[in-house]
XYZ file of C-alpha atoms in Angstrom:
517
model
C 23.607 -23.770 -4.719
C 20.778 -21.040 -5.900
C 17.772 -20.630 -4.309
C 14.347 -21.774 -5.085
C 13.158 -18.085 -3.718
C 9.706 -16.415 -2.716
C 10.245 -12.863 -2.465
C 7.673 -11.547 -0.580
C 6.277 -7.957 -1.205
C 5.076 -6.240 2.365
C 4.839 -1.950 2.305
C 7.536 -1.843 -0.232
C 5.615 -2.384 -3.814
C 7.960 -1.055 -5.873
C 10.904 -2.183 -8.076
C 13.400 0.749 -7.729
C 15.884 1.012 -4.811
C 15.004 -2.262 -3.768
C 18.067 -4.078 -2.146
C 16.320 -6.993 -1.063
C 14.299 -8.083 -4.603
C 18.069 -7.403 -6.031
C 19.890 -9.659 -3.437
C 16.996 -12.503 -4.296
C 17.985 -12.468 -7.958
C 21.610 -12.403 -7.422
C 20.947 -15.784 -5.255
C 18.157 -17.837 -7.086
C 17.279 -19.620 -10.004
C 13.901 -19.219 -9.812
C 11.908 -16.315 -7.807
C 8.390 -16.259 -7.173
C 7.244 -12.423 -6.484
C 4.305 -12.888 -3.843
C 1.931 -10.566 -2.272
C -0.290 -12.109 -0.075
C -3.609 -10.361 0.546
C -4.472 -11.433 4.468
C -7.422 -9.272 4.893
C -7.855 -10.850 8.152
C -4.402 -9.834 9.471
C -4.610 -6.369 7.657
C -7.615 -5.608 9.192
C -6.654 -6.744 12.701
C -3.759 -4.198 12.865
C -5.098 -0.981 10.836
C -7.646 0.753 10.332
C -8.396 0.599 6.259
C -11.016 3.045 4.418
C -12.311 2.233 0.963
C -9.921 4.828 -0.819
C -7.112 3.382 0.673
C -8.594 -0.421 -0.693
C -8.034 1.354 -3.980
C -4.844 2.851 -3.484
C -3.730 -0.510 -2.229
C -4.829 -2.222 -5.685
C -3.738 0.031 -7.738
C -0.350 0.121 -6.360
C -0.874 -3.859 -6.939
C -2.147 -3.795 -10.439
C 1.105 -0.938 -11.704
C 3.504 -3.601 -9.285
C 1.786 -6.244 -11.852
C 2.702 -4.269 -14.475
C 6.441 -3.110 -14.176
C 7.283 -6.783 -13.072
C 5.424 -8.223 -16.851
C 7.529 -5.446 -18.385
C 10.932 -7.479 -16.720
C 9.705 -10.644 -17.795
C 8.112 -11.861 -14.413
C 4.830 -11.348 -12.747
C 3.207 -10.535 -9.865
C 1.136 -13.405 -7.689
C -1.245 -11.982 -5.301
C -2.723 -15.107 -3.056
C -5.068 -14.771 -0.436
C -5.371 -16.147 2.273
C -3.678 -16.053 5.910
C -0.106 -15.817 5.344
C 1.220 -18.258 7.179
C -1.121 -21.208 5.691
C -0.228 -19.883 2.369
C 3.672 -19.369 2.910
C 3.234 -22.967 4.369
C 1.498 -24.345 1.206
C 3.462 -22.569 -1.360
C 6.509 -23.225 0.040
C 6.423 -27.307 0.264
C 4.252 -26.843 -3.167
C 6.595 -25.111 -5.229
C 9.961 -26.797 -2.956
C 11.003 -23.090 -1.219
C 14.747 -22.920 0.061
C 14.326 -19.438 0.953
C 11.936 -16.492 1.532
C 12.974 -12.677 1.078
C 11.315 -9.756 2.400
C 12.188 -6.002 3.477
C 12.701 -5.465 7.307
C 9.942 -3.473 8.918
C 9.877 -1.512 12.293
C 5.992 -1.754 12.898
C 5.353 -5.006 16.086
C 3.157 -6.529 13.710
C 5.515 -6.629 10.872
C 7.986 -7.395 13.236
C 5.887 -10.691 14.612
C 5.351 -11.475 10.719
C 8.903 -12.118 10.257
C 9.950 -13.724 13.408
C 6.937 -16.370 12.691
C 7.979 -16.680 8.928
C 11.486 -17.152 10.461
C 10.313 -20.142 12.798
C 8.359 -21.791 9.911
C 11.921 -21.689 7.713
C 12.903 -23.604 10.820
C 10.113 -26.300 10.399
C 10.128 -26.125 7.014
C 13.682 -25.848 6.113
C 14.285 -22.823 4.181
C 16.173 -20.097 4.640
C 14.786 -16.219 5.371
C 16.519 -13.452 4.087
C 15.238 -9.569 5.194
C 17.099 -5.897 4.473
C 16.030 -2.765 5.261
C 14.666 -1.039 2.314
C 11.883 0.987 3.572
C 14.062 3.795 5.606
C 17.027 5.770 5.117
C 18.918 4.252 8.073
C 18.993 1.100 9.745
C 17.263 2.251 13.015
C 18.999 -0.309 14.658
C 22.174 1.255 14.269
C 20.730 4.960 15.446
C 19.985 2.813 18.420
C 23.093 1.403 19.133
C 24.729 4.836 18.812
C 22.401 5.982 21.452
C 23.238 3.626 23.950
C 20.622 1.250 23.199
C 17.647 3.521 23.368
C 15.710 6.232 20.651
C 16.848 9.443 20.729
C 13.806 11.323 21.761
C 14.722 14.911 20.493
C 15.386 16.052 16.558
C 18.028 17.815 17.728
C 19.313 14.412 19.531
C 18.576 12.485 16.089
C 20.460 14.777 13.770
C 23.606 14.045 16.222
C 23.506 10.648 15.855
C 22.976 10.858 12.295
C 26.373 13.271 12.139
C 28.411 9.849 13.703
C 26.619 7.815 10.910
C 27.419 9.955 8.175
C 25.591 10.006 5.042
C 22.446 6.988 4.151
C 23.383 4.382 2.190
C 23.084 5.181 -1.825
C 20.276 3.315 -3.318
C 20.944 0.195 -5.537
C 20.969 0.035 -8.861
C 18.241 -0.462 -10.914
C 16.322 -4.087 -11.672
C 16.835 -5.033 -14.919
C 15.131 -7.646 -17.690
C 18.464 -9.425 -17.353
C 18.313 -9.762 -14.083
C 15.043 -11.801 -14.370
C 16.495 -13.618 -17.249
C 19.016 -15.490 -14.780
C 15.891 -16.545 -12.774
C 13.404 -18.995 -14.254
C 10.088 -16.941 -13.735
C 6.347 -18.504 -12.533
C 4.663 -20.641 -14.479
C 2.510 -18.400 -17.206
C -0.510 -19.972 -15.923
C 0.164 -18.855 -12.198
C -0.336 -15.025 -12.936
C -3.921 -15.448 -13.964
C -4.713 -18.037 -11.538
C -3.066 -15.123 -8.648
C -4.108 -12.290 -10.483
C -4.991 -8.175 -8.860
C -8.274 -8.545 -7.643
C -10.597 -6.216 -8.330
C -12.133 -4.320 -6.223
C -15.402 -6.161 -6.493
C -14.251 -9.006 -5.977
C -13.166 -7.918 -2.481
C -16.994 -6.481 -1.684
C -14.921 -2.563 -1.764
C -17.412 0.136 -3.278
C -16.890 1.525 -5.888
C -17.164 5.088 -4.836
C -15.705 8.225 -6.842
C -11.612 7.644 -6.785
C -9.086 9.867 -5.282
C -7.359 12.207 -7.437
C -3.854 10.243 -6.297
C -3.497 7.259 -7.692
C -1.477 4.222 -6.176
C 1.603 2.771 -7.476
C 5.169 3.465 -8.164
C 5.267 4.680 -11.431
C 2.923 7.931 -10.276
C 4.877 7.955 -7.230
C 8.181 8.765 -9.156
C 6.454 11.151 -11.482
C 4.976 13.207 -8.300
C 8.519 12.705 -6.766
C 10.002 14.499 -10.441
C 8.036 17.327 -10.476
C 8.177 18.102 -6.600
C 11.795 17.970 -7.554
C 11.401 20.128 -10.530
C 8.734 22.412 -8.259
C 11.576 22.627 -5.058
C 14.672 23.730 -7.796
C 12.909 26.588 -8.673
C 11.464 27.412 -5.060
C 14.058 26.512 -3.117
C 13.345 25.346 0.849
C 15.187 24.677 3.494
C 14.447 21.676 6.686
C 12.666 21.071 8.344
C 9.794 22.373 5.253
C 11.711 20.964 2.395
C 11.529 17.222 0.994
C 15.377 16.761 2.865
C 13.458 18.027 6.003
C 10.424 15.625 5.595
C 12.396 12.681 5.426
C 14.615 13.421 8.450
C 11.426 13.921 10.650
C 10.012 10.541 9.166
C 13.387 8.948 10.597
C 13.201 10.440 13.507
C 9.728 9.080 13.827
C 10.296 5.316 12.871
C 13.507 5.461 14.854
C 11.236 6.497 17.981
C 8.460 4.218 17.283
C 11.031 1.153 16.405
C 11.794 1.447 20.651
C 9.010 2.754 22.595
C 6.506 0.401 23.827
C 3.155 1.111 22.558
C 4.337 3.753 20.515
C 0.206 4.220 18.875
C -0.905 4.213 22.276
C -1.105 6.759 25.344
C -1.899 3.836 27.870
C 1.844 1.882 28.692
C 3.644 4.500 26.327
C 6.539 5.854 28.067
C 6.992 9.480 26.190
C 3.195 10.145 26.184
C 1.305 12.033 28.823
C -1.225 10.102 30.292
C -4.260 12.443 29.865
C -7.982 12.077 30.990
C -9.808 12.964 28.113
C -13.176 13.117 26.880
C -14.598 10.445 25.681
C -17.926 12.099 23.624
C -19.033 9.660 20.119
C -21.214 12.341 18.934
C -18.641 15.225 19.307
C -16.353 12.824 17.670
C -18.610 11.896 15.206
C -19.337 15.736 14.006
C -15.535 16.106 13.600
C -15.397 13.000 11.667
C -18.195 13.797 9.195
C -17.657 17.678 9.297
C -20.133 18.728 10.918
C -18.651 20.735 13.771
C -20.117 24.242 12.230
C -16.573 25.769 11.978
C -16.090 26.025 7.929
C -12.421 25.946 7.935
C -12.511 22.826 9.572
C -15.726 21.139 7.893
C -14.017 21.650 4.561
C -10.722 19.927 5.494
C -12.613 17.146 6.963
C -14.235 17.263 3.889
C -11.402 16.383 1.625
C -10.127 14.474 3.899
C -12.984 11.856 3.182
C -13.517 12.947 -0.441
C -9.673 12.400 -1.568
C -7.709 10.559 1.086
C -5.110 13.717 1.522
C -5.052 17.003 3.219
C -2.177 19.658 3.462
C 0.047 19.432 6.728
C -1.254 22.152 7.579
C -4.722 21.383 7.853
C -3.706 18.056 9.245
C -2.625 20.766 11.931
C -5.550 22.726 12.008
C -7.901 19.418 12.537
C -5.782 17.664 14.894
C -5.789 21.168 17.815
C -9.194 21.507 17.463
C -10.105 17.466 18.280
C -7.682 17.287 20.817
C -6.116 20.287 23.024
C -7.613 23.219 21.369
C -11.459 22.538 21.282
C -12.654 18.924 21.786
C -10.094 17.573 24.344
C -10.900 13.938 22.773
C -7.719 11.796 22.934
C -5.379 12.120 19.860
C -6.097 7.925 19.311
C -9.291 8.786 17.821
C -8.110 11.182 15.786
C -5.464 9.066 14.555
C -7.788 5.935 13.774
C -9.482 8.359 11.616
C -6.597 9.702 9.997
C -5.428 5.863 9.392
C -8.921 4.770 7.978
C -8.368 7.802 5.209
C -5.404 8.906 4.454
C -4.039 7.394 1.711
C -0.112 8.199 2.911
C -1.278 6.700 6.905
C 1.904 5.258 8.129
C 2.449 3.580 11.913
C 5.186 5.634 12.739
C 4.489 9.010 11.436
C 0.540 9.234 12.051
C 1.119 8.140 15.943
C 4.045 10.764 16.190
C 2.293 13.378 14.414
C -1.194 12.723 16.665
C 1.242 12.739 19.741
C 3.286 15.957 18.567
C 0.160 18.042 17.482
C -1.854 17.294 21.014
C 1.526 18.614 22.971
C 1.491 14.655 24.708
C 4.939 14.406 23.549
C 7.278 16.286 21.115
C 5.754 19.494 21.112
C 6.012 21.708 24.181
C 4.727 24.988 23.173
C 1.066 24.228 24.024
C 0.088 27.824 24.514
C -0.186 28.082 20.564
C -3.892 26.857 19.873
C -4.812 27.095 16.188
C -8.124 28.993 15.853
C -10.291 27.700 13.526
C -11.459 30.735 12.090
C -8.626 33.180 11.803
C -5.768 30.619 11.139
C -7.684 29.439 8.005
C -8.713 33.395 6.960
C -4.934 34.453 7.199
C -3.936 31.358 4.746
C -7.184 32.129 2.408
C -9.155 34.973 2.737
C -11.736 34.822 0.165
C -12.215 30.955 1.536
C -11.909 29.868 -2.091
C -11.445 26.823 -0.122
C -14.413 26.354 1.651
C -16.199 27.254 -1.312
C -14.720 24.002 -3.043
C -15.868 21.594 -0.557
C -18.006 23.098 0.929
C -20.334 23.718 -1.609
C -23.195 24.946 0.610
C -21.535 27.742 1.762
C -20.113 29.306 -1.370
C -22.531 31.969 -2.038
C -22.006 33.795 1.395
C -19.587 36.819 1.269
C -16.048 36.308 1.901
C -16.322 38.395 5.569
C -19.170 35.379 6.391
C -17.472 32.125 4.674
C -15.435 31.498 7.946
C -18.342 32.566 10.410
C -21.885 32.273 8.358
C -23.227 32.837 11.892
C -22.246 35.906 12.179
C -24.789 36.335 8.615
C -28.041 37.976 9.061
C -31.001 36.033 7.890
C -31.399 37.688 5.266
C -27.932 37.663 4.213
C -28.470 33.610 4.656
C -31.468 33.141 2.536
C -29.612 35.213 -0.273
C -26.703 32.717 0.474
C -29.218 30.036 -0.015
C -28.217 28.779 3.412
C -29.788 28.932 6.770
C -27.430 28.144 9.858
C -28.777 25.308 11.831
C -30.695 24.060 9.233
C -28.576 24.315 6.010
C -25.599 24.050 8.048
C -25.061 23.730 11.757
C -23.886 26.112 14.180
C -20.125 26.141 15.632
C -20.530 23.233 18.069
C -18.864 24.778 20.854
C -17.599 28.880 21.549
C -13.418 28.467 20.417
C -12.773 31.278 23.130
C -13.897 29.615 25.897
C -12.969 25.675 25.267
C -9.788 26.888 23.798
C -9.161 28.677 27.751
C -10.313 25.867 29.069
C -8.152 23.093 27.766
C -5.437 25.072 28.032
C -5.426 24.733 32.010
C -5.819 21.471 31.964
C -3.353 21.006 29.963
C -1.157 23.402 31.858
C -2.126 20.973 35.299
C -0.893 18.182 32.977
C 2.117 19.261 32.487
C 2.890 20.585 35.654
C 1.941 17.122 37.549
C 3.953 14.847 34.674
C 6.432 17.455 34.198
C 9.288 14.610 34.456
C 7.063 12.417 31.328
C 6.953 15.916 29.702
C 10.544 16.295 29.865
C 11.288 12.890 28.408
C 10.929 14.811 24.630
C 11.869 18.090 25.275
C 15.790 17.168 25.890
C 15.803 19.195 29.420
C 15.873 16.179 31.519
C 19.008 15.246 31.407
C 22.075 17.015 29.557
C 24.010 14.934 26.547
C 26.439 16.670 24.400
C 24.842 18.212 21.715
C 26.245 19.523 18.466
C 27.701 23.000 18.580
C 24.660 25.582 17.932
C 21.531 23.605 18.980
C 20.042 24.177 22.073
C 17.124 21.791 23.610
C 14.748 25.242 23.764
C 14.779 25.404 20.580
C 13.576 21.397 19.717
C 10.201 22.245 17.997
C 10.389 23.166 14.248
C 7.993 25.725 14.607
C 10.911 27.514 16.307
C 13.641 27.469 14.148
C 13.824 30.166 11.597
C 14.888 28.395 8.774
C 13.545 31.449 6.604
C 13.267 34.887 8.247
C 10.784 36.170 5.475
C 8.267 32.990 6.435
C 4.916 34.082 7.757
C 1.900 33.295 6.900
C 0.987 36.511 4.662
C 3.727 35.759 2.389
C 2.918 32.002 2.326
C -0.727 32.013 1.864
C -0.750 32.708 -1.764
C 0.696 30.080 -3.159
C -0.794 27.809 -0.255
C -4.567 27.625 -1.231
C -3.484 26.769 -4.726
C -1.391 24.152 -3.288
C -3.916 22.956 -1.030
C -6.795 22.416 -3.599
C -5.067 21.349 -6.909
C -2.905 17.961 -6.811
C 0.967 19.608 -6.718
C 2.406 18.205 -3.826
C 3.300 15.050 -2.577
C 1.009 13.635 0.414
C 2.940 13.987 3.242
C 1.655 14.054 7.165
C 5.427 15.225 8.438
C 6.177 19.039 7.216
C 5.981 21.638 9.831
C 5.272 25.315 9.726
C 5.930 27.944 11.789
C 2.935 30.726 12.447
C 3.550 33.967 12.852
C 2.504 35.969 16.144
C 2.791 32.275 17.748
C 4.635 34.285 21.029
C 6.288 32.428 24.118
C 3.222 31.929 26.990
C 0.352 33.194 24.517
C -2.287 31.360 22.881
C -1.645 31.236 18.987
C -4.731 32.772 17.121
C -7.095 31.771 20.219
């Protein structure tokens, strides 16, 4: 007998590739497309900045959209979700509820307390995986129960898997037609709220828009961009995705995965805990340029280049600051527009050498590793606006400016701007012995991600040295001179898609010596 069916929309608001919404209409006579808005719980278990608010409804509104186009609609209730499942579900007699599988605990608990309510309630609860490549669970089960904890590990078990399933076929108007859709009335009585009527400011909008129609139009001409610039993994889009696997397959298994405290992998670190030093990397004012400016966009669009993401991330945690990588990751989560669980915790993790990453020698400095990438700091100059009139030998170090040569910049360090909040040389020495005693005193912990541990059969031609991306030479001719001039266009004009999981490898980064320190 079909289904009276609510298919409920989670992280996935799209229509494409979408095999639960497809196995919903091939099951049901009527389906009700739901998203509820649960501030409450959203709030509870992320961290949520205004241009993310925005991303979020405009990814409802174009949702809205594309479903009115298939002859359905889109109902956004709010409320707590399980007093409106519970309503809606006895109101409009529910016999089953579809939604995609997610790997976050909270989505997790969702579903497992949806699932007990189709117990009370007696409906049914259908969920797929839809929002990764694999079914972690399977990677898991190929791994004897637990996450593989090295790339190199991963791309094993992926080899036994064989290639991800192909995406489904496309939704069509006829597929809606077999389903009796809401009642007209129902999509203005649930309509996209605005974003006054949630209290969000209206402040000036990123240049990325939400939704999936711009997604797939960013995703055509990245495609276009890569056929004609060809990259290889782990930099290219094929790359990007594996390490985003490899990072929800981690997180899916390890206990407090965006935590250090009761996290297995993670080295348990002492550090600082300083709210104004915090707060000056936050609102970019540390004095370094390089890193004011990409704190800068940061907060002005809602996405930043990997490899400023790198550049920010060393100097907050183990180049400069030593302030825990969970600050710097609420941040990142409260502004980035692409902030996912997984990634964002494994990234933080990776980039502070607490897990993942084991060449901690390599400290990016904030001055020269932005100068090699952009010279003329044509960057800086863009958002940082204040600085643009100082010559390009002074954009990355205005301190290093006479007065003179500041007042014909129009800016006087420490009043204008501030001075470098601490000296690079001597933190960046500093942090690295104590993160040196670190890893020495948890070296078993800091062999948990590095693969030495303990030796499994690995495919012919990878060696566990050899783990980080930074290390393997997937184009001999990649350095930074040869990279940086198509980099700072990259970095300031809207041509790539946001991403927080490419890697890059820097040039005189040698074995045992600081990088650029």
């Amino acid at each position: 007998m079909p289904h009276r069916t609510i298919h409920l929309f989670r992280k996935g608001l799209r229509l494409h590739d979408n095999p639960t919404l497809l196995a919903a209409l091939e099951c049901s006579e009527v389906i009700y497309p739901v998203y509820i808005l649960d501030r409450k719980f959203m709030t509870s278990v992320m961290h949520i900045g205004t241009l993310r608010w925005h991303f979020l409804l405009q990814s409802l509104e174009d949702l809205q959209k594309n479903l009115c186009q298939l002859g359905s609609c889109l109902l956004v209730i709010q409320g707590e979700y399980e007093s409106v499942l519970r309503d809606h579900i006895q109101k409009w007699n529910i016999t089953q509820v579809t939604l995609d599988a997610e790997m976050e605990p909270f989505y997790k608990e969702m579903e497992a307390n949806i699932r007990h309510l189709g117990e009370e309630l007696g409906f049914e609860v259908l969920s797929l995986v839809g929002h990764s490549l694999y079914n972690t669970k399977r990677i898991l089960d190929l791994n004897s129960g637990t996450p593989p904890l090295t790339y190199k590990r991963f791309l094993h078990i992926l080899s036994l898997l064989g290639d991800p399933e192909v995406p489904v076929r496309n939704l069509t108007a006829e597929d809606f037609q077999r389903c009796r859709p809401p009642d007209p009335g129902l999509a203005e009585c649930y309509r996209v709220p605005l974003p006054v009527d949630l209290k969000i400011p209206v402040e000036t909008l990123s240049p990325w828009r939400g939704g999936e129609t711009e997604g797939l139009q960013r995703l055509e001409q990245h495609l276009t961009d890569q056929a004609k610039h060809h990259s290889l993994p782990p930099v290219s889009l094929q790359g990007q995705l594996l390490w985003r696997e490899f990072f929800y397959t981690v997180a899916s298994a390890t206990p407090n995965f965006t935590k250090m405290a009761g996290n297995p992998i993670c080295l348990q670190i002492s550090w600082y805990e300083d709210a104004e030093r915090l707060h000056k990397w936050k609102t970019a004012q540390t004095g370094f340029p390089w890193i004011d400016a990409i704190m800068t966009q940061l907060r002005q669009e809602g996405w930043i280049h990997h490899l400023a993401r790198h550049a920010v991330a060393c100097f907050l945690t183990r180049g400069d600051l030593w302030i825990s990588w969970e600050e710097g990751m609420k941040v990142f989560e409260e502004l980035l527009l692409d902030a996912d669980y997984s990634i964002n915790a494994g990234n933080w993790m990776w980039l502070s050498a607490s897990a993942f990453f084991h060449q901690y020698t390599r400290i990016f400095c904030p001055i020269r590793f932005g100068k090699r990438t952009d010279p003329e700091g044509q960057y800086i100059r863009k958002y940082l606006p204040i600085l643009k009139n100082f010559a390009s030998k002074y954009i990355y170090e205005p301190w290093t400016a006479t007065e003179e040569e500041q007042k014909q910049a129009g800016c006087i360090i420490g009043q204008d701007y501030p001075f470098p909040m601490v000296n690079h040389k001597e933190a960046s020495d500093r942090n690295l012995q104590l993160m040196k005693q670190v890893r020495e005193e948890q070296y078993r912990t800091a062999q948990l991600t590095r693969g030495l541990h303990k030796r499994t059969p690995q495919p012919p031609g990878l060696r566990d040295d050899t783990d980080d991306p930074m290390e393997m030479k997937v184009k001999r001719d990649h350095s930074e001179e040869n990279v940086s001039k198509g980099k700072v266009a990259r970095m300031t004009e809207q041509t790539e898609i946001p991403s927080g999981i490419t890697h890059w490898e820097p040039k005189n980064g040698k074995r045992g010596e600081p990088e650029a320190s």
